[in-house]
Short mmCIF file of C-alpha atoms in Angstrom, two decimals:
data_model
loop_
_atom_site.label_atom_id
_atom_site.label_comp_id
_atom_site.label_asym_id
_atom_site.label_seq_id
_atom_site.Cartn_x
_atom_site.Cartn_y
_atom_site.Cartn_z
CA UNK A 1 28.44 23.51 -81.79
CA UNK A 2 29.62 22.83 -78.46
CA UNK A 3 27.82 19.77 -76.54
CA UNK A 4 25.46 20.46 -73.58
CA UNK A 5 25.39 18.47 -70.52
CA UNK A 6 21.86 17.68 -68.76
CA UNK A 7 21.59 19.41 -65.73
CA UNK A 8 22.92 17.50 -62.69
CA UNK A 9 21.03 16.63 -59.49
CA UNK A 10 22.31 18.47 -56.52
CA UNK A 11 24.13 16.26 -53.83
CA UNK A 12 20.90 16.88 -51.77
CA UNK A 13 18.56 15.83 -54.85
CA UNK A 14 20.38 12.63 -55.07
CA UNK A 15 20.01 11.90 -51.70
CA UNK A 16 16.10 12.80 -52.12
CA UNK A 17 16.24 10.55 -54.98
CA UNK A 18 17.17 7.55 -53.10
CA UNK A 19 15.25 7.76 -50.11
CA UNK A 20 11.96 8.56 -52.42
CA UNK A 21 12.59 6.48 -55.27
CA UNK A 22 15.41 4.22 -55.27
CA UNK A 23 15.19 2.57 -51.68
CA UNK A 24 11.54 1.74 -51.60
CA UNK A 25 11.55 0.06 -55.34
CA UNK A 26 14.16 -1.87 -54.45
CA UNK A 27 12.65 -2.66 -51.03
CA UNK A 28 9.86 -4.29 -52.72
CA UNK A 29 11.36 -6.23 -54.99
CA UNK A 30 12.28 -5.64 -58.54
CA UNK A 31 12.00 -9.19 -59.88
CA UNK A 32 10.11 -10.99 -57.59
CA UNK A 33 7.96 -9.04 -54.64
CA UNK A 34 8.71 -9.04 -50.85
CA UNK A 35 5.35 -9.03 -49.34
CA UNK A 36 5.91 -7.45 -45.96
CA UNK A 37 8.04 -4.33 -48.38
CA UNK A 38 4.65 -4.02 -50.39
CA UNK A 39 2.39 -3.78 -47.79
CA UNK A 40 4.50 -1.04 -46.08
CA UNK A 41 5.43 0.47 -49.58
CA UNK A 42 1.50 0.53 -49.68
CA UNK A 43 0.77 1.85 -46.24
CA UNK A 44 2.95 4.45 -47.02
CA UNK A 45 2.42 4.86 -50.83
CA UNK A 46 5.91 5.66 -51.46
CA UNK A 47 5.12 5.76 -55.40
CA UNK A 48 3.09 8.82 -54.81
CA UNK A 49 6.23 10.19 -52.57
CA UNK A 50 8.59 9.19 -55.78
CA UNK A 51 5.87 10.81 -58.02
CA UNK A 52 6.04 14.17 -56.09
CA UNK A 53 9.81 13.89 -55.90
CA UNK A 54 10.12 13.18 -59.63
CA UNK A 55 7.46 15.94 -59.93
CA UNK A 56 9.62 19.04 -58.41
CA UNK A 57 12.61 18.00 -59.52
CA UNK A 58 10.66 18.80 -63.45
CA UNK A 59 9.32 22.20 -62.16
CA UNK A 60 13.01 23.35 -60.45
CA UNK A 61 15.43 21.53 -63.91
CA UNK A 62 12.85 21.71 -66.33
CA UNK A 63 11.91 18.54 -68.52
CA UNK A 64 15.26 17.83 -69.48
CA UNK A 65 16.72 14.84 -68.46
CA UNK A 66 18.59 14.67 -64.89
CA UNK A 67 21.44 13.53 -64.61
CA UNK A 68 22.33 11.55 -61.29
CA UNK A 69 26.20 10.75 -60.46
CA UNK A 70 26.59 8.06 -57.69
CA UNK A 71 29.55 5.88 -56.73
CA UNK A 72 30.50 3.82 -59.53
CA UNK A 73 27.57 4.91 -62.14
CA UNK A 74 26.63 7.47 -63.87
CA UNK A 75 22.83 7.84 -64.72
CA UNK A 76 20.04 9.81 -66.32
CA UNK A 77 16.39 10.09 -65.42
CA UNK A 78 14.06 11.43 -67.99
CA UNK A 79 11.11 13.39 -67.33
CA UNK A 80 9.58 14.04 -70.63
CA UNK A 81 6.99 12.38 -72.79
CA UNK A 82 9.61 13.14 -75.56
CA UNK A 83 12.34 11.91 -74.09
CA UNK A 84 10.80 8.94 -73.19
CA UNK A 85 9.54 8.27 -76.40
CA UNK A 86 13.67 8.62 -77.82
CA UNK A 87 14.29 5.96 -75.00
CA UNK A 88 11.69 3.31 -76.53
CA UNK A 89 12.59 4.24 -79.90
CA UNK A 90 16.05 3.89 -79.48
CA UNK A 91 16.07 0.44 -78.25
CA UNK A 92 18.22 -1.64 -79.23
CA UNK A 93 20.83 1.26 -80.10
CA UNK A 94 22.24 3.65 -79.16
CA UNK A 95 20.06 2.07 -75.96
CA UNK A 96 20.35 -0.74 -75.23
CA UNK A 97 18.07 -2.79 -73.03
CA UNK A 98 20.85 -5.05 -71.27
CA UNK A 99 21.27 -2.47 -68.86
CA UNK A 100 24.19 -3.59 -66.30
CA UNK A 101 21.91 -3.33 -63.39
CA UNK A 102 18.97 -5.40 -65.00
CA UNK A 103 21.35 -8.41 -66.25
CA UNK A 104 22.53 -8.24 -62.46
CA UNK A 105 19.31 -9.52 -61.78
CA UNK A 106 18.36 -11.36 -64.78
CA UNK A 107 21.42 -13.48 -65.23
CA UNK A 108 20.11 -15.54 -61.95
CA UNK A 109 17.67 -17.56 -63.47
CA UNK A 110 17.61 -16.44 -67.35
CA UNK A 111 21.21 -16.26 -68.78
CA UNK A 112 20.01 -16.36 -72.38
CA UNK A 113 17.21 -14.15 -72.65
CA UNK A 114 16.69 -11.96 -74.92
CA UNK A 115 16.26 -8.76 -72.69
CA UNK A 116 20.42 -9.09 -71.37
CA UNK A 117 21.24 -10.57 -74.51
CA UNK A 118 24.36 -8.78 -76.37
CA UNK A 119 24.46 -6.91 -79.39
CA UNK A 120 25.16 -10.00 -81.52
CA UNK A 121 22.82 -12.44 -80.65
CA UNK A 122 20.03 -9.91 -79.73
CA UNK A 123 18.61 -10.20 -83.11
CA UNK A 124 18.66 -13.44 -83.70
CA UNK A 125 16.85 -14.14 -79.77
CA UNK A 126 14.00 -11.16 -80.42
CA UNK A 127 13.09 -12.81 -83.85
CA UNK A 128 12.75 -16.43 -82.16
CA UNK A 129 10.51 -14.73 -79.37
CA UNK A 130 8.58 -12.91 -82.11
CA UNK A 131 8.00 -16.24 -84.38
CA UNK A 132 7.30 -18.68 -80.94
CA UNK A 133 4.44 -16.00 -79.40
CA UNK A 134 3.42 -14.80 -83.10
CA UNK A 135 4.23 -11.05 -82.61
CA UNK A 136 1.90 -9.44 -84.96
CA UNK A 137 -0.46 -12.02 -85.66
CA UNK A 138 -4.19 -11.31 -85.68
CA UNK A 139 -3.97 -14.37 -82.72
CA UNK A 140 -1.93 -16.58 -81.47
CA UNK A 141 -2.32 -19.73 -82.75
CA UNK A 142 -2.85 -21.45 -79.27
CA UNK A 143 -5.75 -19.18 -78.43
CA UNK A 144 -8.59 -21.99 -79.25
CA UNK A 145 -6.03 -24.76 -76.98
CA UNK A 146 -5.63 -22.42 -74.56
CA UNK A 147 -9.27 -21.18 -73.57
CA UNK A 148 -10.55 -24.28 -72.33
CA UNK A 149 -7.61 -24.75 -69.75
CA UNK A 150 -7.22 -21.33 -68.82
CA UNK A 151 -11.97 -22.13 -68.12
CA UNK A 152 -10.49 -24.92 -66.17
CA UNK A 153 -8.82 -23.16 -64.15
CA UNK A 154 -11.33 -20.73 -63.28
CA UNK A 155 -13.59 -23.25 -62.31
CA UNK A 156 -11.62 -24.92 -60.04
CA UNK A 157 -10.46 -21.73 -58.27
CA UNK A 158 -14.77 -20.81 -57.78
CA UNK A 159 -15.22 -24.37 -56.23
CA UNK A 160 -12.41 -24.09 -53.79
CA UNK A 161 -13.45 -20.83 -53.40
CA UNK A 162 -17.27 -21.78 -52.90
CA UNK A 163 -16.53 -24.66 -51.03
CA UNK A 164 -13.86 -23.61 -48.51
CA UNK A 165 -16.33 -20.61 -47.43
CA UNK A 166 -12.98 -18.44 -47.67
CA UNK A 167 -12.86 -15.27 -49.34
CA UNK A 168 -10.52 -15.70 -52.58
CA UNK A 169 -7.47 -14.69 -51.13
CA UNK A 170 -3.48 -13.15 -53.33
CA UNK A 171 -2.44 -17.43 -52.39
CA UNK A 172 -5.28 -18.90 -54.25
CA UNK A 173 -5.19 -16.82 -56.87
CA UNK A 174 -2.29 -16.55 -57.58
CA UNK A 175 -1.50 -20.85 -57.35
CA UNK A 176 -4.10 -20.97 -59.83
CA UNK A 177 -2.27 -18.77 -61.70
CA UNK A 178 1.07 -20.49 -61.56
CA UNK A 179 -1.05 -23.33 -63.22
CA UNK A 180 -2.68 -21.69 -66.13
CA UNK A 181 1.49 -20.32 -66.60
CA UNK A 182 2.84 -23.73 -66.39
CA UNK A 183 -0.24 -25.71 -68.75
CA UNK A 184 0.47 -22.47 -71.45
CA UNK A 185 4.43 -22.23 -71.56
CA UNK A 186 5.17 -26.15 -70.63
CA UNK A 187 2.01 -28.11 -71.26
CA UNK A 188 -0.54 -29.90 -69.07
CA UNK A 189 2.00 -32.26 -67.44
CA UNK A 190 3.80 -29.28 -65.72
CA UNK A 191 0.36 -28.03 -63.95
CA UNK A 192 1.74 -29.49 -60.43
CA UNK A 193 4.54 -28.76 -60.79
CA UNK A 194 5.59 -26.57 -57.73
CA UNK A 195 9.07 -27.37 -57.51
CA UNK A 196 10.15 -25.36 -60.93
CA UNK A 197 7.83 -23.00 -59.71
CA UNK A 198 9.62 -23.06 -56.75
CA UNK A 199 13.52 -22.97 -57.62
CA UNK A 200 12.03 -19.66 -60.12
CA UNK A 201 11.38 -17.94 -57.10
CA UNK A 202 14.65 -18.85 -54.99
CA UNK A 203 16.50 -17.80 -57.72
CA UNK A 204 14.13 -14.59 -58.23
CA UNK A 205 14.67 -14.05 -54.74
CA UNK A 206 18.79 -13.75 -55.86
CA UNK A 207 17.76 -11.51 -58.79
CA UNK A 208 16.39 -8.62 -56.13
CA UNK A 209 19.89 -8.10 -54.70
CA UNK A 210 21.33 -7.35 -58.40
CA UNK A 211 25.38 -8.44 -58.87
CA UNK A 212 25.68 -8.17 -54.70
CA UNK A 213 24.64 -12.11 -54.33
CA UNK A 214 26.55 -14.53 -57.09
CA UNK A 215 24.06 -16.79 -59.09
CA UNK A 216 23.59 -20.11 -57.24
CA UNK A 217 24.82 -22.35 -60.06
CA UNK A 218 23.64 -25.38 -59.19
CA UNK A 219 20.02 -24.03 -58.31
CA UNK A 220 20.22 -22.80 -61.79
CA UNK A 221 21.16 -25.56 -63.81
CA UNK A 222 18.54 -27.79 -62.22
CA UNK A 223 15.90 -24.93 -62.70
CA UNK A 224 17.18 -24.80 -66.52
CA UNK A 225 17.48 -28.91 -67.04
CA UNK A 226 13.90 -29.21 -65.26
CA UNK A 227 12.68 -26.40 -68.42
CA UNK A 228 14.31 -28.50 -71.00
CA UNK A 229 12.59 -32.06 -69.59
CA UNK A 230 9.29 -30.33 -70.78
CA UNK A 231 10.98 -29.53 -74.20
CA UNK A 232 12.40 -32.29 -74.82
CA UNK A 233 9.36 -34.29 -74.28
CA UNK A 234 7.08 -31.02 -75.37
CA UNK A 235 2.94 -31.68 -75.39
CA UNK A 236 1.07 -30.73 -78.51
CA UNK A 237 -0.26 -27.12 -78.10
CA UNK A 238 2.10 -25.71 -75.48
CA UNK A 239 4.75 -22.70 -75.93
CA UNK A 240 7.10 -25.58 -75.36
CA UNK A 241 6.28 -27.43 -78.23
CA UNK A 242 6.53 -24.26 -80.45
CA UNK A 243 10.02 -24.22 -79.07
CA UNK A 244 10.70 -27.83 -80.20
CA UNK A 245 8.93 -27.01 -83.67
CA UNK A 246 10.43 -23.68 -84.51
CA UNK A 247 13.63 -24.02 -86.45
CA UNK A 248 16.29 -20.93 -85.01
CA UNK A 249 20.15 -20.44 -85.17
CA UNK A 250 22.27 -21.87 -82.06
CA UNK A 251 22.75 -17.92 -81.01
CA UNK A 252 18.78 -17.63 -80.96
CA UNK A 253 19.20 -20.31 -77.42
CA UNK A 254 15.60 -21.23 -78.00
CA UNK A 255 15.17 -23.13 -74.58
CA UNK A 256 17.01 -20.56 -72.90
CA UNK A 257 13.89 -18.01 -73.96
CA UNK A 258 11.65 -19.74 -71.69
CA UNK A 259 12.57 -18.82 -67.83
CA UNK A 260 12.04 -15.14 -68.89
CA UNK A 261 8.36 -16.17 -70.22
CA UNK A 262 7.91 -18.05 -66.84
CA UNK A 263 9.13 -14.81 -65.20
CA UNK A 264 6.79 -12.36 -67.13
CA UNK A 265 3.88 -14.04 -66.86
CA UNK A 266 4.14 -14.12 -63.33
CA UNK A 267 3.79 -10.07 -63.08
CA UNK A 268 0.42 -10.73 -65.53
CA UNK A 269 -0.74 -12.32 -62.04
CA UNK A 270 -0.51 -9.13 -60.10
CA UNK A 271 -2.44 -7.17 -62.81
CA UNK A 272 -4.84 -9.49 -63.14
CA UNK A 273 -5.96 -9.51 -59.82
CA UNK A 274 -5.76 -6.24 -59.16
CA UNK A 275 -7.78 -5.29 -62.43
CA UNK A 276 -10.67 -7.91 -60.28
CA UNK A 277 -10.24 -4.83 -57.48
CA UNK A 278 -10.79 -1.84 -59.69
CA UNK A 279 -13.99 -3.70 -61.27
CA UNK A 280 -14.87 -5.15 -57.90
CA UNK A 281 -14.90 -1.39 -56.67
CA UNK A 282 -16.08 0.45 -59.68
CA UNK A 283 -19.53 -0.59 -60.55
CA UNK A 284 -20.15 1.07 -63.74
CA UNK A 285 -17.24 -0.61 -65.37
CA UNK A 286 -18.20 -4.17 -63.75
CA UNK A 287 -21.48 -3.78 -65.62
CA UNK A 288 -19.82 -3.14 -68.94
CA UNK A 289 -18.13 -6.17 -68.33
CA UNK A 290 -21.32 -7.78 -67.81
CA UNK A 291 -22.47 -6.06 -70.81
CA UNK A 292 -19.60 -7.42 -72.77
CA UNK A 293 -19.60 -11.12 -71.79
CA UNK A 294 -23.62 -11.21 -72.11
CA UNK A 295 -22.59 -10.91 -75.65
CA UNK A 296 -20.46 -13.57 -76.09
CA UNK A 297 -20.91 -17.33 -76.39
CA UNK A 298 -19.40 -19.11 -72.92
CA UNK A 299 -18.39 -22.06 -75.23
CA UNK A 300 -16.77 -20.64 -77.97
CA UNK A 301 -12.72 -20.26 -77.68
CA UNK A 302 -12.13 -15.91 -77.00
CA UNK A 303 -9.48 -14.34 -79.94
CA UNK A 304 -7.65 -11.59 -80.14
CA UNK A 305 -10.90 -9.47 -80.83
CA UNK A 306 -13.42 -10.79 -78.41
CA UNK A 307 -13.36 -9.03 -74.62
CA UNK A 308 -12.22 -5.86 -75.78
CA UNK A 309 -13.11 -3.66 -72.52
CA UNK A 310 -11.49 -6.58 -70.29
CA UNK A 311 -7.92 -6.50 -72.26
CA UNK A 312 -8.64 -2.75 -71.31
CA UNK A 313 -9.13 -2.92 -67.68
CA UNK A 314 -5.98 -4.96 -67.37
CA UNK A 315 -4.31 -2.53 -69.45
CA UNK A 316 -5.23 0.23 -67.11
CA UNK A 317 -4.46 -1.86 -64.11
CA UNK A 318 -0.99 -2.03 -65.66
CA UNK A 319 -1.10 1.54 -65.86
CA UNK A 320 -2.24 2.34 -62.29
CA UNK A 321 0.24 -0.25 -60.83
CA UNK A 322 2.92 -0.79 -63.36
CA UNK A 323 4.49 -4.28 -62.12
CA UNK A 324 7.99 -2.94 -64.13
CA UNK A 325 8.01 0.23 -61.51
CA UNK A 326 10.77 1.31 -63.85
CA UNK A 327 12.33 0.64 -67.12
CA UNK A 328 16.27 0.73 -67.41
CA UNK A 329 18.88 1.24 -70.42
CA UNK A 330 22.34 2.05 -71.06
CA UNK A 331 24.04 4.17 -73.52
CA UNK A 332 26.45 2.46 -75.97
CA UNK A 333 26.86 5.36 -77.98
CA UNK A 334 26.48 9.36 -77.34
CA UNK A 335 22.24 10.29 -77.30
CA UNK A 336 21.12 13.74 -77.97
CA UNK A 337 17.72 14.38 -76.22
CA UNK A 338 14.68 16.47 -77.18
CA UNK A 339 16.52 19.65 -75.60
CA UNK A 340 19.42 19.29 -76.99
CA UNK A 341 21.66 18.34 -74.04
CA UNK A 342 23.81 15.37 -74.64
CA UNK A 343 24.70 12.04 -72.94
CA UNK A 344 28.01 9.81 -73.49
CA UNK A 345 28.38 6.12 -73.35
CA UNK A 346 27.98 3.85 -70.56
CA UNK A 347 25.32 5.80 -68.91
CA UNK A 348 22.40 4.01 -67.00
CA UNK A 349 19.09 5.34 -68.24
CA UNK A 350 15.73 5.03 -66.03
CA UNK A 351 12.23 5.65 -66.98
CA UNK A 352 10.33 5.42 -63.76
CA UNK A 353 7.21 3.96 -65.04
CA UNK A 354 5.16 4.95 -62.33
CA UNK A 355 5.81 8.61 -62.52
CA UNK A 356 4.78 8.76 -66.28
CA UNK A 357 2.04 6.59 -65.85
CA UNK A 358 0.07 8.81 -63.35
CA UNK A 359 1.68 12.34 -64.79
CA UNK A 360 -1.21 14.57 -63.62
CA UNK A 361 0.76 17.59 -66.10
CA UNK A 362 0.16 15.36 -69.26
CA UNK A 363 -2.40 12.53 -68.24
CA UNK A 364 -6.10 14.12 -66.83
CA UNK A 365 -7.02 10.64 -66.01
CA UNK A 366 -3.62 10.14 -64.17
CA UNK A 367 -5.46 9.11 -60.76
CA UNK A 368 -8.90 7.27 -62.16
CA UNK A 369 -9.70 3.72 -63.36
CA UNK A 370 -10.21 4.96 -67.29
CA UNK A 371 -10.28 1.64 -69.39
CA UNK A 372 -12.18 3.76 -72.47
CA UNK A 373 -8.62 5.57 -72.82
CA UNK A 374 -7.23 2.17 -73.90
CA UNK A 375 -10.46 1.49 -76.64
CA UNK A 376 -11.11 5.72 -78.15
CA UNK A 377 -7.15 6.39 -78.72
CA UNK A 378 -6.43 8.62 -75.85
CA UNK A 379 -3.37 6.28 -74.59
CA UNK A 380 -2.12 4.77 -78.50
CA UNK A 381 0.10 7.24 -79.27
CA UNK A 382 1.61 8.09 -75.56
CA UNK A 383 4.63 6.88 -75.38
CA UNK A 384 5.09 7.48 -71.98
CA UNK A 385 2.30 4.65 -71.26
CA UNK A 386 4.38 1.74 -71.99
CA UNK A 387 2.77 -1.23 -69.23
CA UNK A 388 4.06 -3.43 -71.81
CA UNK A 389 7.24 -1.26 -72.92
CA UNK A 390 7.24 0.36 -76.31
CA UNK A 391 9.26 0.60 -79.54
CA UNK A 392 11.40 -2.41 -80.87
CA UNK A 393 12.12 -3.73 -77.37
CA UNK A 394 7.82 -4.05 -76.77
CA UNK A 395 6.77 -7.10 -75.35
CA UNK A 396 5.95 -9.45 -77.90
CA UNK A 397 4.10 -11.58 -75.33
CA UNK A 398 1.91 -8.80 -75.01
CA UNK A 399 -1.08 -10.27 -76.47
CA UNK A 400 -0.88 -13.61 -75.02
CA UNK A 401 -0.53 -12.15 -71.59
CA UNK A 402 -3.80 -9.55 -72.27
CA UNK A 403 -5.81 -12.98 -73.59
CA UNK A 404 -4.82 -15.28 -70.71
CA UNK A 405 -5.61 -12.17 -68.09
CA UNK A 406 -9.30 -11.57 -69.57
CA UNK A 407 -10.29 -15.35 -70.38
CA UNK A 408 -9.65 -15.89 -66.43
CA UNK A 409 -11.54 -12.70 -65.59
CA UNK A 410 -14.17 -13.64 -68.05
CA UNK A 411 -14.51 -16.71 -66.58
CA UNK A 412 -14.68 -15.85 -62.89
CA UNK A 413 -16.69 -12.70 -63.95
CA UNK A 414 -19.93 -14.77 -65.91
CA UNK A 415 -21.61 -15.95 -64.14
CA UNK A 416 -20.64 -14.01 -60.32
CA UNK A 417 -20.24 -10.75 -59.56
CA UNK A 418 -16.87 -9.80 -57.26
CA UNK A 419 -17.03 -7.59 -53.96
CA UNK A 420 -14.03 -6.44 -53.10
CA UNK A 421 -13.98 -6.99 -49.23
CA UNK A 422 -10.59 -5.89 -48.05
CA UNK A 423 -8.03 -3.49 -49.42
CA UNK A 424 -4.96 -1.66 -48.30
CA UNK A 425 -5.32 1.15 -49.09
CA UNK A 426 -9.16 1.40 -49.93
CA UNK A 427 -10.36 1.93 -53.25
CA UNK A 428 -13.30 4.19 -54.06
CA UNK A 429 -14.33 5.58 -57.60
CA UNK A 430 -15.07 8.79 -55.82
CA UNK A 431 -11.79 9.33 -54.48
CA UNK A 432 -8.44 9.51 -56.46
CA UNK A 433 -6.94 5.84 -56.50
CA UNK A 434 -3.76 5.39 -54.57
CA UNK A 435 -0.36 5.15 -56.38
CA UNK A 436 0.75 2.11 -54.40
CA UNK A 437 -1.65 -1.07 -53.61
CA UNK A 438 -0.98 -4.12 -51.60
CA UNK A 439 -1.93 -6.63 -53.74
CA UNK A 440 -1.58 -9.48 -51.35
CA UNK A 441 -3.96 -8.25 -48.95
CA UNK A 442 -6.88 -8.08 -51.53
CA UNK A 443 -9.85 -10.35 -50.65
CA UNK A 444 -12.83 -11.04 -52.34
CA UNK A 445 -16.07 -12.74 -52.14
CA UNK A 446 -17.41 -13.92 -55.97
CA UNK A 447 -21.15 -14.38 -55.64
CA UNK A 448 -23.49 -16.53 -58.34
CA UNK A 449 -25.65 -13.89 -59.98
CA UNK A 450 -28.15 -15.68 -59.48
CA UNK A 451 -28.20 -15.37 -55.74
CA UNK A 452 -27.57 -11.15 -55.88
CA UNK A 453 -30.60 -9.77 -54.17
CA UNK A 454 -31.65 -12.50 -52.22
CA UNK A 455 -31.27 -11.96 -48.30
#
């Protein structure tokens, strides 16, 4: 049987493409986020504009994949649940997630991680990930460590909040953040410090312009040697003493793992604080939150199993605002998708996150705040939902991320209730929720519950 081609994008399409979908993600930043690009990406909501794009180019091709020729590269969008289901599923091979575009970014400030990591050694890194942040565990051993510093943290972020007579602003937040990720991965004795925190983002800030900017080597080796310090010295219930612990082959580059759990964690930031809008602005779901922490103990440590409908609402922040706008792989061997048409090697694959995530054809919640979808089975077995990815390739820090993100909310969210004061664009539960949101302009005011209704 001869081999089909997927249908190729007109000259016009691919020019559509770029203005609509390729310019603006890059705009804002792939790895780490250019405010002033967000809040215009936002103004604008160019992921609704990519969405509708995405969304006629189905209806004209069909649901085939596109295929997208530009100088130099050869890609393929898919636009199918099915197809992207063969995308997750086919991770590692014939897909392969060290796309050439992504380790143009990555190798900056994470060499040896396990996402750009070649064929040989991939195994051997995705099993040390898997063993360090116990991937399939009922809980992650660190849970009952963790809870208390991650309360900590809280705390401190309500009295400088209370105190300063500031609305909680994206800065606060999102320092206190950077300590919870630093006292988790590193241990206590990294909480202040701002300076690895710091040469991460300069070398982030490399990572957005992909192979067009060389790695600055020395910026990275004394990023690297600063991660190893806390290793080599590693505190007693950190992710860096599980690194120390956890016996791995020299191709596993166990310290090498870490800058991409710095990295990832980071985007957990964004969702949190952005699940504090949609709760902040939808009412109902703030008092099943209420609800659900009335019926837990404040002093016990939280598990895998407690704050169920929290993990959700972060979940379906994730969804709303994917902070991966879009997943990438390449081809190292021919593909055959779900209508038959073929694809050869070295192709560049893209799922565009935020087009599957709010699909209005296949997802009737696409454009409301629906946590429940996360809890009754509605989103399990969707493969185009992946706010964590999907398949072989999922995040196995998935679970320590969702924990971390609803122990902070839980603990901002017990004893105050949040009112979402500013947002760009607005949010209302009556209206359907924009596709793009400035998370840095977000302000809130958290007030004791035991003041609500006073005047």
């Amino acid at each position: 049987m001869q081999q089909r081609s997927p249908v190729r994008a007109s000259t016009l399409e691919t020019v559509l493409l770029g203005v609509t979908v390729l310019i603006p993600t890059l705009a804002q930043g792939a790895i780490l986020r250019r405010p002033r690009m967000v809040r215009l990406a936002a103004r604008f909501d160019t992921n609704r504009m990519a969405n509708r794009t995405l969304t006629r180019l189905r209806r004209r091709h069909g649901a085939g994949p596109l295929s997208v020729v530009v100088p130099g590269r050869r890609a393929l969008v898919v636009l199918s649940p099915q197809d992207a289901r063969l995308l997750f599923a086919a991770t590692p091979a014939p897909l392969t997630s060290a796309n050439r575009e992504k380790t143009g970014c990555l190798r900056h400030f994470e060499p040896d991680g396990v996402i750009i990591a070649p064929g040989e050694v991939r195994a051997e890194r995705r099993a040390f990930n898997e063993t360090v942040l116990d991937w399939g565990a009922p809980a992650h051993r660190l849970f009952p460590a963790l809870t208390p510093r991650i309360r900590e943290e809280a705390q401190s972020l309500l009295d400088l909040h209370h105190s300063s007579g500031r609305p909680l602003d994206w800065d606060a937040f999102s320092a206190a953040f950077w300590r919870i990720i630093r006292r988790v991965v590193l241990g206590d004795a990294a909480r202040d410090d701002h300076h690895l925190t710091e040469l991460l983002a300069a070398l982030r800030t490399d990572g957005n312009w992909l192979n067009f900017r060389k790695p600055k080597n020395a910026t990275r080796t004394a990023f690297l040697a600063r991660v190893r310090s806390y290793v080599d010295s590693a505190e007693p219930d950190s992710l860096a003493a599980l690194v120390a612990a956890t016996p791995c082959a020299e191709a596993a580059n166990a310290v090498g793992q870490i800058p991409h759990w710095l990295f990832a964690y980071d985007a957990a930031s964004i969702a949190t604080y952005s699940a504090l809008a949609l709760l902040a602005s939808h009412r109902d779901h703030a008092d099943r939150v209420r609800i659900e922490l009335s019926g837990t103990d404040a002093d016990q440590p939280a598990t895998a199993d407690t704050l169920p409908f929290l993990r959700a609402c972060v979940l379906e922040s994730l969804r709303l605002w994917p902070t991966s706008v879009a997943i990438l792989r390449d081809t190292t061997a021919e593909i055959t998708w779900h209508n038959g048409t073929t694809t050869p090697v070295d192709t560049g694959v893209v799922f565009y996150s935020s087009f599957f995530h709010r699909d209005a054809q296949h997802l009737p919640h696409a454009d409301r705040f629906e946590p429940d979808a996360w809890l009754d089975g509605r989103n399990e077995d969707n493969w185009a939902l992946a706010p964590f990815s999907r398949g072989p390739a999922k995040c196995p820090g998935q679970d320590l991320v969702l924990f971390t993100a609803a122990t902070l909310l839980a603990a901002l969210l017990r004893d105050h209730t949040a009112h979402l004061l500013f947002s760009r664009p607005p949010l209302a539960p009556s209206e359907r929720l924009p596709h793009t949101i400035d998370h840095t302009t977000l302000r809130f005011a958290l007030v004791p519950t035991h003041r609500q209704g006073r005047g």
